[in-house]
Short mmCIF file of C-alpha atoms and ligand atoms in Angstrom, two decimals:
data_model
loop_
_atom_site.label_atom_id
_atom_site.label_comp_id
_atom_site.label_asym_id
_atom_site.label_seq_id
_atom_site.Cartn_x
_atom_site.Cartn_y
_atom_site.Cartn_z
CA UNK M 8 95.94 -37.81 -85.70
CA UNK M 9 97.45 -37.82 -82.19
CA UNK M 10 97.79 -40.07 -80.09
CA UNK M 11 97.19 -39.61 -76.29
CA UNK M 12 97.76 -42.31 -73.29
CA UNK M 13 93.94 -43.17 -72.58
CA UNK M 14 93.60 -43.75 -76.79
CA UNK M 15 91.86 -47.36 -76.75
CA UNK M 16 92.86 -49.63 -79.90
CA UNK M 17 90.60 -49.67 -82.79
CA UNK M 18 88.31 -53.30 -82.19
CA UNK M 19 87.91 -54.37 -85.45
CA UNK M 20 90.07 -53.31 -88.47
CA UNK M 21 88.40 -53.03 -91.65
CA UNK M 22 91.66 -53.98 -93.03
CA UNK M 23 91.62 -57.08 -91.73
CA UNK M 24 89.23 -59.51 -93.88
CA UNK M 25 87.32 -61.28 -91.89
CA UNK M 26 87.66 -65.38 -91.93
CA UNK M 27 85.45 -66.62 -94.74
CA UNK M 28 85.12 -70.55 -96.05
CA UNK M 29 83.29 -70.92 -99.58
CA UNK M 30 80.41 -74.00 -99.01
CA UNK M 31 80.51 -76.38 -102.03
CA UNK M 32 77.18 -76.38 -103.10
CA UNK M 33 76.89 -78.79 -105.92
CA UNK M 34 79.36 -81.19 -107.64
CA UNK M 35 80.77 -82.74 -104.26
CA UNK M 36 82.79 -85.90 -105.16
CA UNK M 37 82.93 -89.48 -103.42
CA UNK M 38 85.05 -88.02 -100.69
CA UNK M 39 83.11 -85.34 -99.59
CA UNK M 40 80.24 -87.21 -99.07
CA UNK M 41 82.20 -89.42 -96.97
CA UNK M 42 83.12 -86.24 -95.01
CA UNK M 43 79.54 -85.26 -94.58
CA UNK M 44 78.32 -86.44 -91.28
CA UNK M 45 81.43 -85.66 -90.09
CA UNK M 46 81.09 -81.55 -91.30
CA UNK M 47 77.28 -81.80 -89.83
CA UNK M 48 78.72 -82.90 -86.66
CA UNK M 49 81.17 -79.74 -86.39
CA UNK M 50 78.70 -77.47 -87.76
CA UNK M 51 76.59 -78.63 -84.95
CA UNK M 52 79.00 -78.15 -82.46
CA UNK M 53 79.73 -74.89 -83.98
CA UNK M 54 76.12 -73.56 -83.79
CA UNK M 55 75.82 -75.09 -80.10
CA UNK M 56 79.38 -72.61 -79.11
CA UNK M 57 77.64 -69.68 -81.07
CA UNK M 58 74.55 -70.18 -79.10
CA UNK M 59 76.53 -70.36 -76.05
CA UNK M 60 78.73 -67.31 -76.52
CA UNK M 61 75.53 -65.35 -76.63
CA UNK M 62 73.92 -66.48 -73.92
CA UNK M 63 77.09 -65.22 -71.91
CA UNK M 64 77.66 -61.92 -73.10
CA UNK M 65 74.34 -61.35 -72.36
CA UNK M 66 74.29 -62.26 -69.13
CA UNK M 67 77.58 -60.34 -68.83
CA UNK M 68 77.74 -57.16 -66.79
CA UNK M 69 79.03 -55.21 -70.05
CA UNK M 70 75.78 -56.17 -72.37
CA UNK M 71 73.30 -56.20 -69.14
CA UNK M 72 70.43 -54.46 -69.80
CA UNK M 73 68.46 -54.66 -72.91
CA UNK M 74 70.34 -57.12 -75.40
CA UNK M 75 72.22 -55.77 -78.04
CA UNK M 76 71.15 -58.00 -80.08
CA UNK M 77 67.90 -57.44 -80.17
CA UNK M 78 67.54 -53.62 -79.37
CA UNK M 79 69.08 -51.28 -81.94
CA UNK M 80 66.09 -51.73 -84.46
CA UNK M 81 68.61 -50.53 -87.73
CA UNK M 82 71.03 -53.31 -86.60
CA UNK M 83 73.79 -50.21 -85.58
CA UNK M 84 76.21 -51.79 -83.12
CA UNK M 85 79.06 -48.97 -83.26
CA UNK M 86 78.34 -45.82 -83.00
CA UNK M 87 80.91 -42.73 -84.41
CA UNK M 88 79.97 -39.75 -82.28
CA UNK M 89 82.09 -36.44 -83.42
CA UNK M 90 82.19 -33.69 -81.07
CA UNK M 91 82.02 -36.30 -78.14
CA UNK M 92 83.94 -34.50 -75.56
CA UNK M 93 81.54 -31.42 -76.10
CA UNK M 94 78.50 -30.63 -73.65
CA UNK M 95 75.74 -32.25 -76.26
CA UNK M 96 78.01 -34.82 -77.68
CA UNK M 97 79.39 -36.35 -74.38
CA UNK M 98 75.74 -36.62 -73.42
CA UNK M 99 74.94 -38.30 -76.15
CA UNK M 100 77.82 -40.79 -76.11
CA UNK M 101 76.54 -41.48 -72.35
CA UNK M 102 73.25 -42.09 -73.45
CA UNK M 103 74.41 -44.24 -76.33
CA UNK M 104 76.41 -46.40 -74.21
CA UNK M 105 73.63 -47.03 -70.97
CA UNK M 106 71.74 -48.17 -74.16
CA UNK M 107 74.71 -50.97 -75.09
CA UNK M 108 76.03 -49.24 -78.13
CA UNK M 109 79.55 -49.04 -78.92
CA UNK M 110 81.09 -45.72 -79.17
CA UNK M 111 84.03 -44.10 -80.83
CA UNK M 112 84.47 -40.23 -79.64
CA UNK M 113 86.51 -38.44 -82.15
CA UNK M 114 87.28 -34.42 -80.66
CA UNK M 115 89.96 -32.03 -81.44
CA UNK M 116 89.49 -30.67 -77.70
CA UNK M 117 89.22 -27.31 -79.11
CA UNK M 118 85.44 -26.55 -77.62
CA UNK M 119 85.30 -29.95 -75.52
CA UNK M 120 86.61 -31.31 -72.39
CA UNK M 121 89.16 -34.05 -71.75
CA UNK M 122 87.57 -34.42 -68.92
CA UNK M 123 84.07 -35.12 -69.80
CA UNK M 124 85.79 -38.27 -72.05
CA UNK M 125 87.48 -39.42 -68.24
CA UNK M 126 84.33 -39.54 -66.86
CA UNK M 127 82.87 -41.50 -69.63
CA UNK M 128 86.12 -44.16 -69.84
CA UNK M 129 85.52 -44.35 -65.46
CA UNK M 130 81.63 -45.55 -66.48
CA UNK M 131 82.36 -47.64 -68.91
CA UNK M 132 85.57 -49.11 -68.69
CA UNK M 133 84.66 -52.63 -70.44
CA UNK M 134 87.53 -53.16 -73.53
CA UNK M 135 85.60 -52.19 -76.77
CA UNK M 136 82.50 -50.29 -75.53
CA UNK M 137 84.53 -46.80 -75.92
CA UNK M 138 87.36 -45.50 -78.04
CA UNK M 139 88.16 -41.91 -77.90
CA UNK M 140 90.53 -40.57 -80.75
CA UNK M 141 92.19 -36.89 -80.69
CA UNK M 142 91.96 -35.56 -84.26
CA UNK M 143 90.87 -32.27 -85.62
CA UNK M 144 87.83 -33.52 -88.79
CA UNK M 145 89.91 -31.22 -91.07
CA UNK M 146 92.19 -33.26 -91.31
CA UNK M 147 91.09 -35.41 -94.34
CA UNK M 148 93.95 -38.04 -94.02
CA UNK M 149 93.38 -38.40 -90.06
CA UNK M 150 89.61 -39.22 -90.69
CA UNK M 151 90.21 -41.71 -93.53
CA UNK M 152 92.51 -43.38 -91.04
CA UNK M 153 90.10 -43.48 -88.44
CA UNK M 154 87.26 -45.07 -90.80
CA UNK M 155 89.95 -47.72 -92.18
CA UNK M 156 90.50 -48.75 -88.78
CA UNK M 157 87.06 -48.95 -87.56
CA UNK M 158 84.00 -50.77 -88.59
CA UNK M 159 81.31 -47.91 -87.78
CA UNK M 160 77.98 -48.64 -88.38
CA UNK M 161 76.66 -45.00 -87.92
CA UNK M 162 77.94 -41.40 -87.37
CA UNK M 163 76.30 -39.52 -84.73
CA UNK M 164 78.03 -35.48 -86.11
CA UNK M 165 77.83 -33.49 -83.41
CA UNK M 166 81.46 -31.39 -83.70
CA UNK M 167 81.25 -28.02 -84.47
CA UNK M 168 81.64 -23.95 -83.29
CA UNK M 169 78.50 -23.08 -81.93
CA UNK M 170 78.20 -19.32 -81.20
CA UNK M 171 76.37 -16.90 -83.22
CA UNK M 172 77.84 -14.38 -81.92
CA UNK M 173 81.30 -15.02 -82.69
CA UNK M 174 79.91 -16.91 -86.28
CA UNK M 175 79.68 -12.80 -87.10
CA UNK M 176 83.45 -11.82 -86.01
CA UNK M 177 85.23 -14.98 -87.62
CA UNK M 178 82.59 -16.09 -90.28
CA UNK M 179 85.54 -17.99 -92.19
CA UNK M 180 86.36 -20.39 -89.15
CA UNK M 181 82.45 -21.27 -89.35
CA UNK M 182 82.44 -22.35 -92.60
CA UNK M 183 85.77 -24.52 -92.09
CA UNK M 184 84.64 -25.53 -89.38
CA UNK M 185 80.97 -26.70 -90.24
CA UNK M 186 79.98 -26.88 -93.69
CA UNK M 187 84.13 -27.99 -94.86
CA UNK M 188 84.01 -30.73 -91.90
CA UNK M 189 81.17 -32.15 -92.85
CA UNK M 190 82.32 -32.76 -96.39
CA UNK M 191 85.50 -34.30 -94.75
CA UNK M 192 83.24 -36.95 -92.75
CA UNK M 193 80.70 -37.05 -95.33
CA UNK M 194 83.67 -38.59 -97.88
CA UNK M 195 85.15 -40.66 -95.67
CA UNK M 196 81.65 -42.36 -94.75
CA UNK M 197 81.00 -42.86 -98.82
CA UNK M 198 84.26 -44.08 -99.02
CA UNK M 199 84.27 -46.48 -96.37
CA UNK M 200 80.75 -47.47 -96.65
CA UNK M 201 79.20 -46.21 -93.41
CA UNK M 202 75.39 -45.55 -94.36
CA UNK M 203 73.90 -44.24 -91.42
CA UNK M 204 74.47 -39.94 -90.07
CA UNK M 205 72.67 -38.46 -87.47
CA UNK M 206 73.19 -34.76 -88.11
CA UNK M 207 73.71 -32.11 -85.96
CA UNK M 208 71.61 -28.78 -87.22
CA UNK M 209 70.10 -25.71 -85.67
CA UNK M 210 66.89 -23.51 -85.50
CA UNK M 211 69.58 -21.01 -86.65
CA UNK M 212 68.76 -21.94 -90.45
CA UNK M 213 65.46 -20.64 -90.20
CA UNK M 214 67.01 -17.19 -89.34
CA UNK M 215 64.12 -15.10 -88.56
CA UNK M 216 60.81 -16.26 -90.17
CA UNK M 217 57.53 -14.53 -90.39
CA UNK M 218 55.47 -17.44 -88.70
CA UNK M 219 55.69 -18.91 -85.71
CA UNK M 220 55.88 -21.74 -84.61
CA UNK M 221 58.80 -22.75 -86.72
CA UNK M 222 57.64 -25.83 -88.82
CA UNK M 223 60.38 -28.29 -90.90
CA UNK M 224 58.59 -26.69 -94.02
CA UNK M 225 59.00 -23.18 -93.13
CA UNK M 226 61.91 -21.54 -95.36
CA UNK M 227 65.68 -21.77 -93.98
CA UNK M 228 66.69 -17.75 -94.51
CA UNK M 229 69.41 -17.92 -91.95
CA UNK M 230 70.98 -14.60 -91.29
CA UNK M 231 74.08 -15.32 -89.21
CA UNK M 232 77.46 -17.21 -90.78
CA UNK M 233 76.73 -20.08 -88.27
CA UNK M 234 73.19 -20.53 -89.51
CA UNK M 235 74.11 -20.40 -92.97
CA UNK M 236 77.84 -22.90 -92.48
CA UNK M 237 74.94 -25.41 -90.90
CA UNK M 238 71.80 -25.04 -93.60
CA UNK M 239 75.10 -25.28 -96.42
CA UNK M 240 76.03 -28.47 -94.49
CA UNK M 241 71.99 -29.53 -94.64
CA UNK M 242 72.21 -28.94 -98.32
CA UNK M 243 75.42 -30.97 -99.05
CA UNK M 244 74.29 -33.74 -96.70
CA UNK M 245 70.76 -34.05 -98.55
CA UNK M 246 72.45 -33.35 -102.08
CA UNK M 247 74.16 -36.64 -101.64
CA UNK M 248 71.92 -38.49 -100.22
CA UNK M 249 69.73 -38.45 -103.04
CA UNK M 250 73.23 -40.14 -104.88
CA UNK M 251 73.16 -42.52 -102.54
CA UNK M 252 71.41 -45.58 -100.14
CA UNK M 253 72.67 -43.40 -97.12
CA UNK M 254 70.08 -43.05 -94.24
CA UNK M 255 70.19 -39.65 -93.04
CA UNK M 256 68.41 -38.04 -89.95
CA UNK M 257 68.87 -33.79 -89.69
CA UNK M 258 67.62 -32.76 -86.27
CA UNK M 259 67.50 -29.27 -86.08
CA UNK M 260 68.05 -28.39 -82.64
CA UNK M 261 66.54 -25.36 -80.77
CA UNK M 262 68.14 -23.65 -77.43
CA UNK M 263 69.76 -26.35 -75.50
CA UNK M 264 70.19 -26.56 -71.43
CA UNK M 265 70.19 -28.44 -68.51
CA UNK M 266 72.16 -31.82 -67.97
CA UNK M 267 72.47 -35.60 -67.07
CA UNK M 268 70.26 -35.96 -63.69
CA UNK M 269 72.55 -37.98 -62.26
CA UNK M 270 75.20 -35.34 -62.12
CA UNK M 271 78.00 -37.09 -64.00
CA UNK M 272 78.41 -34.56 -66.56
CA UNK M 273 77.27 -31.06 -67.60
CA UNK M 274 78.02 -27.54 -69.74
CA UNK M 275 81.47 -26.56 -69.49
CA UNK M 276 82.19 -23.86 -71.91
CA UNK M 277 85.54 -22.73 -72.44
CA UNK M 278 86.26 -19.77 -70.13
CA UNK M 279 88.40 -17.52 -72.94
CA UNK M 280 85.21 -17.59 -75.39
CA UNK M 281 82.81 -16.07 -72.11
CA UNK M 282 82.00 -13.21 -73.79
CA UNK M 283 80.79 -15.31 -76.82
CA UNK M 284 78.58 -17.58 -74.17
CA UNK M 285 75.52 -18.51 -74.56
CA UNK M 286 72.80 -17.48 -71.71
CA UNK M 287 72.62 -21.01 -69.81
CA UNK M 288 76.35 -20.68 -69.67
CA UNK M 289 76.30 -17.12 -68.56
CA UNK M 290 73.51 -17.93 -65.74
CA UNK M 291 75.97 -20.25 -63.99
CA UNK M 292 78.87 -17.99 -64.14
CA UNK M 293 76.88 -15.49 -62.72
CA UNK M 294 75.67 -17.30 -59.82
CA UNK M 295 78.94 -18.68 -58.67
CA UNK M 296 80.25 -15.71 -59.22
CA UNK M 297 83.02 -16.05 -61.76
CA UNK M 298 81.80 -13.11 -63.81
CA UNK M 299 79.89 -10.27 -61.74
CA UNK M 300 76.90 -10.47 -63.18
CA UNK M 301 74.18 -11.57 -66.43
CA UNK M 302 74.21 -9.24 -69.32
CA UNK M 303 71.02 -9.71 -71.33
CA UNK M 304 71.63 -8.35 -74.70
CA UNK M 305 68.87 -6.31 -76.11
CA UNK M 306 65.47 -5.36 -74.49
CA UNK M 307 64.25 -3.13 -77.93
CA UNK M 308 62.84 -6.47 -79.75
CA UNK M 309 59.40 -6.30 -81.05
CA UNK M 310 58.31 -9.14 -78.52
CA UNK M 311 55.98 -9.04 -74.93
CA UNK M 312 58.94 -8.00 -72.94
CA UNK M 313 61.51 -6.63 -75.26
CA UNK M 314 64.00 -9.68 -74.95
CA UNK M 315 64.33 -12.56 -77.69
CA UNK M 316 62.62 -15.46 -77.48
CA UNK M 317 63.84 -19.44 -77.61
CA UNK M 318 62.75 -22.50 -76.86
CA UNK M 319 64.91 -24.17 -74.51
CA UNK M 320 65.42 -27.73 -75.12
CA UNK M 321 66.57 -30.47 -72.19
CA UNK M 322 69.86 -31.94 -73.47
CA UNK M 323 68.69 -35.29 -72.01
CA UNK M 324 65.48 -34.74 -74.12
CA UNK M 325 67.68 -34.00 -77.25
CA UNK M 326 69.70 -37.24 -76.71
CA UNK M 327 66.55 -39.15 -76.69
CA UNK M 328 65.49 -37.89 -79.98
CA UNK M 329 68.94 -39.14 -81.37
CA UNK M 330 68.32 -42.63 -80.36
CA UNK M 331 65.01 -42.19 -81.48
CA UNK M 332 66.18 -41.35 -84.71
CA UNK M 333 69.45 -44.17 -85.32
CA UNK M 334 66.52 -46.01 -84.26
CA UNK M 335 64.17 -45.30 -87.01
CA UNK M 336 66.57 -43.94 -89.81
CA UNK M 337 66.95 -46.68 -92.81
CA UNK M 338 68.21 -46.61 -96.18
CA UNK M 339 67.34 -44.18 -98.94
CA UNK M 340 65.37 -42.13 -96.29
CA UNK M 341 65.93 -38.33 -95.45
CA UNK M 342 63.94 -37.36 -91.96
CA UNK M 343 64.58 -33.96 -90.95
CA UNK M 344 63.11 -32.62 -87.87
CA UNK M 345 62.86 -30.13 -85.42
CA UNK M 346 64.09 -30.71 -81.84
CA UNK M 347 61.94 -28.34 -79.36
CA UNK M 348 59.38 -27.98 -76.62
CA UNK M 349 57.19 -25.40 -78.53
CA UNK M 350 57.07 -23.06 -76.28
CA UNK M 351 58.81 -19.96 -76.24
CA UNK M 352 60.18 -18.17 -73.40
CA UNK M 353 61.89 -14.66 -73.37
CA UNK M 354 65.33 -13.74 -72.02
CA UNK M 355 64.24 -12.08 -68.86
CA UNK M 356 62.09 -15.15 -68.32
CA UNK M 357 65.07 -17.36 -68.18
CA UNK M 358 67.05 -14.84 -66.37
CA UNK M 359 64.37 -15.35 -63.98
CA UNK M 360 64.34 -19.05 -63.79
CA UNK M 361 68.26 -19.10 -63.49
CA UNK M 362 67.53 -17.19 -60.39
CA UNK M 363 64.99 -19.54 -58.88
CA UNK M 364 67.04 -22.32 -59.63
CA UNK M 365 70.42 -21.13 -58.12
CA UNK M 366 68.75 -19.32 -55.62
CA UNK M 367 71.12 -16.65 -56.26
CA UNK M 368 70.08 -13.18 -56.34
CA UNK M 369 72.14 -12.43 -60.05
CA UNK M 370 73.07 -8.48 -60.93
CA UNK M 371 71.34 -8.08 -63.92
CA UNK M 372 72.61 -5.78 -66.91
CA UNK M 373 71.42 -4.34 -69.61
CA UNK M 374 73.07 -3.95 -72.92
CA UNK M 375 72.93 -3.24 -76.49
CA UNK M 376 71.36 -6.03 -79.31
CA UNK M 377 74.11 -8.83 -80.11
CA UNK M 378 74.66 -9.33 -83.82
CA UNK M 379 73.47 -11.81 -85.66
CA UNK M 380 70.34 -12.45 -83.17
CA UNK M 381 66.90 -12.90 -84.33
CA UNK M 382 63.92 -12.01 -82.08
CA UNK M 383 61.98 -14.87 -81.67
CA UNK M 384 61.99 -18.85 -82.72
CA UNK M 385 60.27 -21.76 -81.32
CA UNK M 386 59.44 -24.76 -83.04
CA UNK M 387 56.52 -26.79 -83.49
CA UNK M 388 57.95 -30.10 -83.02
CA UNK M 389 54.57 -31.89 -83.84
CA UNK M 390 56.43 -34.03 -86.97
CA UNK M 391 59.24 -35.59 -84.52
CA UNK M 392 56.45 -36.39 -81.92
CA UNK M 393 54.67 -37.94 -84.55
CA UNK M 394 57.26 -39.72 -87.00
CA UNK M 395 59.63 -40.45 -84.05
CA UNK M 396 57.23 -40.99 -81.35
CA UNK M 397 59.83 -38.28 -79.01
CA UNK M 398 58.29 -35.68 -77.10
CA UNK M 399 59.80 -33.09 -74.71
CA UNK M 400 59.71 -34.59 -71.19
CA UNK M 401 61.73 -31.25 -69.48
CA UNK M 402 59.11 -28.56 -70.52
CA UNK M 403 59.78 -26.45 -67.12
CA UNK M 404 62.82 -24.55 -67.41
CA UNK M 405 63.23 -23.91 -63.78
CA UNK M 406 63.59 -27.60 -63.59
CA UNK M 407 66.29 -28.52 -66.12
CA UNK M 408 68.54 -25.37 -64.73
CA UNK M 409 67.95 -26.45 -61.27
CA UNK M 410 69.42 -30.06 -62.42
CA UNK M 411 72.19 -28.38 -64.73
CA UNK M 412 73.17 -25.97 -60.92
CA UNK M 413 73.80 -28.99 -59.33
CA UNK M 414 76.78 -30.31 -61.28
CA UNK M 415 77.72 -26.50 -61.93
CA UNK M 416 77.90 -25.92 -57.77
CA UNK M 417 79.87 -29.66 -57.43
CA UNK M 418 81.99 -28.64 -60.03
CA UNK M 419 83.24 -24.91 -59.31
CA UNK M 420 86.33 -25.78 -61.37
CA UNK M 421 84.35 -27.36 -64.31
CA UNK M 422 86.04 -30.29 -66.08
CA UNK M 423 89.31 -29.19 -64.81
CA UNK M 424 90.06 -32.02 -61.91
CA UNK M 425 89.16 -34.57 -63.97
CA UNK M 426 91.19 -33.43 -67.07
CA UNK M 427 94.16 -33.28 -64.80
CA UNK M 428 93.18 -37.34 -63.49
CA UNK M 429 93.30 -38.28 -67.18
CA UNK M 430 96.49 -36.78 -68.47
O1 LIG D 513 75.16 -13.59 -71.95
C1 LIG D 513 74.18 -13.68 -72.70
C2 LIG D 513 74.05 -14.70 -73.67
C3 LIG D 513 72.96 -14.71 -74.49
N1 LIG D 513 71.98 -13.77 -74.35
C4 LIG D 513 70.78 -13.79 -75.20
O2 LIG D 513 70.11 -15.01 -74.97
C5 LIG D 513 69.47 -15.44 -76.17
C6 LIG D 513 69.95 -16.84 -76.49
O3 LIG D 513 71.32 -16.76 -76.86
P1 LIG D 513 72.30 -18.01 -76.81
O4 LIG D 513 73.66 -17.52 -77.16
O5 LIG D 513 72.15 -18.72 -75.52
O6 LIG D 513 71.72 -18.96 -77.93
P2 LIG D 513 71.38 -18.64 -79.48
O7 LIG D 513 69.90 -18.50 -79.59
O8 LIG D 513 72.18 -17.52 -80.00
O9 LIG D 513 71.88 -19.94 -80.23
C7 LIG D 513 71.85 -21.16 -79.58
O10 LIG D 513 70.73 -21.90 -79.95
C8 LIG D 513 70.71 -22.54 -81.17
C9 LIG D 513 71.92 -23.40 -81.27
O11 LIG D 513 71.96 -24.13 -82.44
C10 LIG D 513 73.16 -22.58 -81.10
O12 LIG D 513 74.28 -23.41 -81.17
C11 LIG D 513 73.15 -21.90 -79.80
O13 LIG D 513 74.26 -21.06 -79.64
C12 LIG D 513 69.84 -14.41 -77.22
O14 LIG D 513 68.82 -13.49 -77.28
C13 LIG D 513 71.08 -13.74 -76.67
O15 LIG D 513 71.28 -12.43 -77.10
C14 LIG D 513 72.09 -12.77 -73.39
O16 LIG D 513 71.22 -11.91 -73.26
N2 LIG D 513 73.19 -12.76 -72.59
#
């Protein structure tokens, strides 16, 4: 583990034991009871400070909104969110911390943005309400540090490589990378005795089934390495849990876009992995003209127009579900669900949306099949709006990329400005 200049210090050590005073219950001699009114008297003062410390931190600007106390149903305070300089996992940290959670972002940098963690530490600059530690999850040692230092009561696992495309050329990376990491945090949370993960999954693990929609039961036959690094991770994840008290929640995300309405953050993919880029990513590019134009990759699919189908997913939808489900997850429970709007919408349709909402007539091209791409998903997410009472509210696609344009055209240069204010 690194350290870099904005690295917060850890709040509570787990090292340190906390202050602890045995109560005699029986067998008190003469003196003791002499004592007694006296020990009522402090206890009573005691319970009068405790009361009164909480009655000002909640009226403090740093716990306004709902109480802490009193909100986060599975009584998680401190939130570990991997990945939390990436586009889904810096959303989520945001969301967690507008909802009075604590947050520790640990993020090797490699995918994510210093940047995005500035513009977090600006909002929410209170001591203790975020910690953001550089370290790479593969390093066993550096984790174990970071769980003996901290007291997390949940791990939100968001890090990971994310392109199918380049799953295919570097399957190996994948696997580190995915299913290997999440044995790294998965040990360090038995060993420290963290008991609640959020896990980050993908549609990808149902590689291409027969039926649509996609339903949680439908079989997991993924067909690209980064499908099949995320259902092995699925399968260690739910292996232990049934060794264990841990609550787990495995949302299975579908296509992601769009970001934060209120324009502090949004998708900044690296620009050396472009031509592994997903198509939201490739939309905005297009329109501000950093590459010359879209390419859509394979019109020969057996679907209405030729071009695969997704379902795109708001990331300020898929946040919600995650609070939804720290919210609901508890003890020797598994809930796995899928994380979609159920509909599905074709390449050229998006291509067609981008347009609308950039308002920039984009050169279209088009090329050969990508490998490792299925034809069509899209879920029916009918369990999670039951079980977790989420629904989609972005269901217009036009709408979330017209939100995501605006941070992409008041941020030309990305990330980068802000990157350069932090270091
Ligand atoms: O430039 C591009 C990029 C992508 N595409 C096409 O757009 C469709 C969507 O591709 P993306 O790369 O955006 O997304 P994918 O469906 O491959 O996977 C995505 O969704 C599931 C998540 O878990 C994955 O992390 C994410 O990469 C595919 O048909 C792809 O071939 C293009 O036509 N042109």
């Amino acid at each position: 583990m690194k350290d870099l200049p904005h690295m917060l210090p850890a709040n509570r050590s787990r090292s340190q034991p906390r202050a602890s005073r045995p109560w005699p219950l029986s067998g008190m001699d003469n003196s003791e009871s002499r004592r007694r009114p006296q020990i009522i008297g402090k206890l009573a003062m005691a319970f009068m400070l405790t009361a009164l410390c909480i009655l000002i931190l909640k009226q403090s600007p740093s716990f306004s909104g709902p109480s802490v106390f009193s909100r986060h149903e599975a009584g998680v305070t401190h939130v570990l969110v991997t990945g939390g300089a990436g586009y889904i996992g810096s959303h989520a940290a945001l969301r967690l911390l507008k909802d009075n959670y604590r947050v520790t972002i640990v993020d090797n940098l490699s995918r994510g943005n210093l940047g995005a963690i500035k513009v977090l530490q600006q909002l929410f600059p209170e001591p203790g309400r975020l910690q953001f530690i550089y370290a790479d999850l593969g390093d066993a040692r550096a984790v174990n540090n970071i769980f003996e230092k901290n007291a997390f009561d949940a791990v939100m696992h968001f890090a990971a490589v994310a392109y199918v495309g380049e799953s295919t050329l570097e399957p190996l990376r994948y696997y580190h990378n995915i299913t290997s990491n999440t044995l790294v945090i998965l040990e360090a949370m038995a060993a420290h005795g963290v008991k609640t993960l959020i896990y980050s999954s993908t549609c990808a693990t149902y590689g291409e089934p027969e039926k649509m929609p996609i339903t949680e039961v439908t079989p997991q036959h993924p067909i690209n390495p980064y499908g099949k690094a995320k259902k092995m991770a699925e399968d260690i994840i739910l292996d232990f849990s049934k060794r264990s008290d841990m609550a787990v929640m495995i949302l299975r995300y579908f296509n992601v876009i769009g970001s934060d309405p209120e324009g502090r953050l949004g998708e900044a993919p690296r620009p050396e992995l472009r031509e592994h880029g997903r198509i939201s990513g490739a939309c905005f590019d297009a329109a501000l003209g950093i590459i010359p134009g879209l390419k859509v990759k394979g019109v020969d699919y057996a679907t209405s127009d030729g071009t695969c189908i997704r379902d795109y997913i708001d990331v300020t939808d898929l946040v919600d579900a995650h609070v939804k489900a720290l919210d609901k997850a508890r003890p020797s429970k598994v809930g796995i669900y899928n994380v979609g709007t159920g509909k599905g919408r074709s390449v050229k349709e998006f291509v067609e949306a981008c347009k609308k909402a950039t308002g920039v007539s984009i050169k279209v091209d088009y090329l050969e099949r990508r490998p490792g791409d299925y034809a069509e998903v899209y879920s029916d997410p009918s369990k999670i709006n039951r079980e977790l009472n989420w629904s989609a509210r972005y269901t217009d696609l036009q709408e979330s990329l017209s939100i995501a344009w605006k941070w992409q055209k008041s941020h030309p240069n990305r990330y980068e400005s802000e990157a350069a204010v932090a270091l």
